[in-house]
Short mmCIF file of C-alpha atoms in Angstrom, two decimals:
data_model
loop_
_atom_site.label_atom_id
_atom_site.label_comp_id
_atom_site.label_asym_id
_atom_site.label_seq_id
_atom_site.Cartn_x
_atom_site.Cartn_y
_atom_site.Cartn_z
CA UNK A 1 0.00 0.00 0.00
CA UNK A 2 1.14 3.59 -1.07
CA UNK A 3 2.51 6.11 1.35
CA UNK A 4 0.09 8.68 2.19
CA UNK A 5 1.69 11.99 1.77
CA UNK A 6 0.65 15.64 1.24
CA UNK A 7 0.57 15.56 -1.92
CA UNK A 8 -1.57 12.39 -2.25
CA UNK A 9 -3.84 14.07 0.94
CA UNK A 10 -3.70 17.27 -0.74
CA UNK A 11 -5.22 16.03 -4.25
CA UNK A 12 -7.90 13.26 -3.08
CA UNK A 13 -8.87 16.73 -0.76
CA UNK A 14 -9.50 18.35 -4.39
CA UNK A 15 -10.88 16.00 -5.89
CA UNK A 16 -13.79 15.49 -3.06
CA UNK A 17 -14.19 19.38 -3.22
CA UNK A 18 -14.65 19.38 -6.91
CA UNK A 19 -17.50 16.57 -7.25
CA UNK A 20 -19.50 18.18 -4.04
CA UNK A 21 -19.38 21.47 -6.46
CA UNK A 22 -20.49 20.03 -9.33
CA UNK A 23 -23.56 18.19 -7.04
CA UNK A 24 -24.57 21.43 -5.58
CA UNK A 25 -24.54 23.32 -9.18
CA UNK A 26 -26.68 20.18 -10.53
CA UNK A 27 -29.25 20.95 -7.62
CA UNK A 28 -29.04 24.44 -8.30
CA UNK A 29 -29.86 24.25 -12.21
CA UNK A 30 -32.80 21.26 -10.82
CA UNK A 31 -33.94 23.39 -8.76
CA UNK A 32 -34.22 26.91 -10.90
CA UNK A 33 -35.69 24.73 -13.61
CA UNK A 34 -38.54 23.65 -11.08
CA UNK A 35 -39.49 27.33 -10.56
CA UNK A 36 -41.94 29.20 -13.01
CA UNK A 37 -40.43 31.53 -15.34
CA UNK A 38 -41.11 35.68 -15.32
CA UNK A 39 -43.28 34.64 -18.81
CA UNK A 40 -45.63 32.13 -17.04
CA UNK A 41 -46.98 34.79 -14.05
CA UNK A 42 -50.88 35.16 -15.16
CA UNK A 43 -52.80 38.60 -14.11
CA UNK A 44 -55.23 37.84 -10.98
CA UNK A 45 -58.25 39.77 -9.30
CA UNK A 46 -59.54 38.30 -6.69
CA UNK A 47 -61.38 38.77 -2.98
CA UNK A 48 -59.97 37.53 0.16
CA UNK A 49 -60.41 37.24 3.34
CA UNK A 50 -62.82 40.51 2.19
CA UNK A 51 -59.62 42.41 0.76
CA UNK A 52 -59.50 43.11 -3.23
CA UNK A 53 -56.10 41.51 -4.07
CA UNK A 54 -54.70 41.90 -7.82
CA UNK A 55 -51.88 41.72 -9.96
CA UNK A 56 -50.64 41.90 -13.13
CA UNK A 57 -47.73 42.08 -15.37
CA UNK A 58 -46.65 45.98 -15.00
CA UNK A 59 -45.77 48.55 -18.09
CA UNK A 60 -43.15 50.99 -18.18
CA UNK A 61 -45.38 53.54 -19.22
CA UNK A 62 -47.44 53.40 -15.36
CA UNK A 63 -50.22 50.83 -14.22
CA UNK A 64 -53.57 52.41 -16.06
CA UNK A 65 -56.86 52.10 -14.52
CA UNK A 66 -56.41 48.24 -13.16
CA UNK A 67 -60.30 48.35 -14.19
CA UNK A 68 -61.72 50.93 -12.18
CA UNK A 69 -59.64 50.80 -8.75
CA UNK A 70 -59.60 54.33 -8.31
CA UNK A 71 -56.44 56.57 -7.90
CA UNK A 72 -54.26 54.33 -9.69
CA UNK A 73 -53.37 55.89 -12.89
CA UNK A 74 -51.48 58.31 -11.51
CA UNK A 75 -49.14 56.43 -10.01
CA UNK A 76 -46.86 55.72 -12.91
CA UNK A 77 -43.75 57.04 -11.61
CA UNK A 78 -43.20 54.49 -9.21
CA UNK A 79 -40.73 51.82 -9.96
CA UNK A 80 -43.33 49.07 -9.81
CA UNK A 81 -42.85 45.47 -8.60
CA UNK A 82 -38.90 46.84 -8.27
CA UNK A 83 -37.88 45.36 -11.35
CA UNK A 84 -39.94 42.09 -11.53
CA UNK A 85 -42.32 43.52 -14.50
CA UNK A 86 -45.39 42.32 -11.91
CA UNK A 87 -47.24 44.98 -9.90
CA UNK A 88 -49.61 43.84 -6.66
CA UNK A 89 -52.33 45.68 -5.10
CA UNK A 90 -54.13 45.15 -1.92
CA UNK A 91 -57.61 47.28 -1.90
CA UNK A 92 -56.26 49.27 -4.16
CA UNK A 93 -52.96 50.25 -3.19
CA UNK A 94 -49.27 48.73 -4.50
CA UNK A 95 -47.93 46.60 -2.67
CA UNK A 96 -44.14 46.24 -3.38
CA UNK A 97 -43.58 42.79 -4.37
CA UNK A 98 -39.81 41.48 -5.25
CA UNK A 99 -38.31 38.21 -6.95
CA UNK A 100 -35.82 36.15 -4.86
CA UNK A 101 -33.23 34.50 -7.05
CA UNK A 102 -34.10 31.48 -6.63
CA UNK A 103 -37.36 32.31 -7.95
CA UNK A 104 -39.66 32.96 -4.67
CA UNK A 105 -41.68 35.97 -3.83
CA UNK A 106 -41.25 38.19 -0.91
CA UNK A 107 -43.37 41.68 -0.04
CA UNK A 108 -42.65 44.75 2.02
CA UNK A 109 -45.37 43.22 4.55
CA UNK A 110 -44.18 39.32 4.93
CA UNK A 111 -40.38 40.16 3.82
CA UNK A 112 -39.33 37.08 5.72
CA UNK A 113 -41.76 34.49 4.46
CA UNK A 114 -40.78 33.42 0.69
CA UNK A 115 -43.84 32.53 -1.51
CA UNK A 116 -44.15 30.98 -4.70
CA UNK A 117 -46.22 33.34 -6.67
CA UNK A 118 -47.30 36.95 -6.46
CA UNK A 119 -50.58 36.18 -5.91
CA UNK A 120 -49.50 34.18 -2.76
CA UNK A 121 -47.54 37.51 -1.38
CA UNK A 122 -50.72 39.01 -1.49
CA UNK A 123 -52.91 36.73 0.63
CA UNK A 124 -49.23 36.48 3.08
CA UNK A 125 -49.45 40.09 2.79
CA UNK A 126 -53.45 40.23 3.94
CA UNK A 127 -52.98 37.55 6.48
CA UNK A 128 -50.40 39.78 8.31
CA UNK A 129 -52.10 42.81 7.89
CA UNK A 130 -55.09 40.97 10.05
CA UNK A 131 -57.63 44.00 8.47
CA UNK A 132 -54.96 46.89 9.32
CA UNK A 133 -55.23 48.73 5.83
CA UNK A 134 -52.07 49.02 3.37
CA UNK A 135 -50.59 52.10 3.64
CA UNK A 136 -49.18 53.64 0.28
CA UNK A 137 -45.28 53.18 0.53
CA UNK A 138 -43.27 56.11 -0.15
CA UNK A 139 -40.99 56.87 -3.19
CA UNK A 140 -38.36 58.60 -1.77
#
């Protein structure tokens, strides 16, 4: 049986590190192929818990009229959904919705509770809220 020396120590130490990298990038890619893509996000309008929750895929050029909510057309300078092109409202006001990386949804109201799908940020977002209304958040 061979000596076991540094060099021998040093390169079977490599070698382990190299095929639990290329695991963890094949449960990465399985894993980011499991999520929905940005394309696949459908517009919603829907009551619950008695709030008026909606989204939909949001426009550079502002949000529109959202059919009728009231005060929303005028709101096209924020920077809606920060990037996500998807824009949430709860009664009738935004509520700032971001995408994780790994493809998860988080609000400004349940920040620390990933969700799957906008829609699902919305009912975390009225759960928390417990009736409390939205307030509008500021634009700096």
């Amino acid at each position: 049986m061979p000596e076991l020396t540094r060099r021998r120590a040093l390169t079977a130490a490599a070698a382990l590190a190299a095929a639990a990298g290329a695991t963890t990038l094949t449960a990465a890619a399985a894993s980011a192929a499991a999520h929905p893509q940005e394309g696949a996000l459908e517009p919603f309008d829907e009551v619950y818990k008695g709030r008026r929750i909606q989204g939909r895929p949001s426009s550079t050029d502002g949000m529109g009229d959202m059919g009728g909510t009231g005060g929303m057309a005028g709101m096209g300078g924020h920077h809606h959904g920060h990037g996500t092109g998807y824009a949430v409202f709860v009664d009738g006001v935004e509520l700032h919705v971001m995408r994780n990386a790994d493809g998860s949804w988080i609000s400004v109201v349940s920040h620390y509770q990933p969700v799957r799908t906008p829609r699902a940020a919305a009912r975390a977002a009225v759960d928390e809220l417990q009736g409390a209304p939205l307030l509008p958040f500021p634009a700096n």
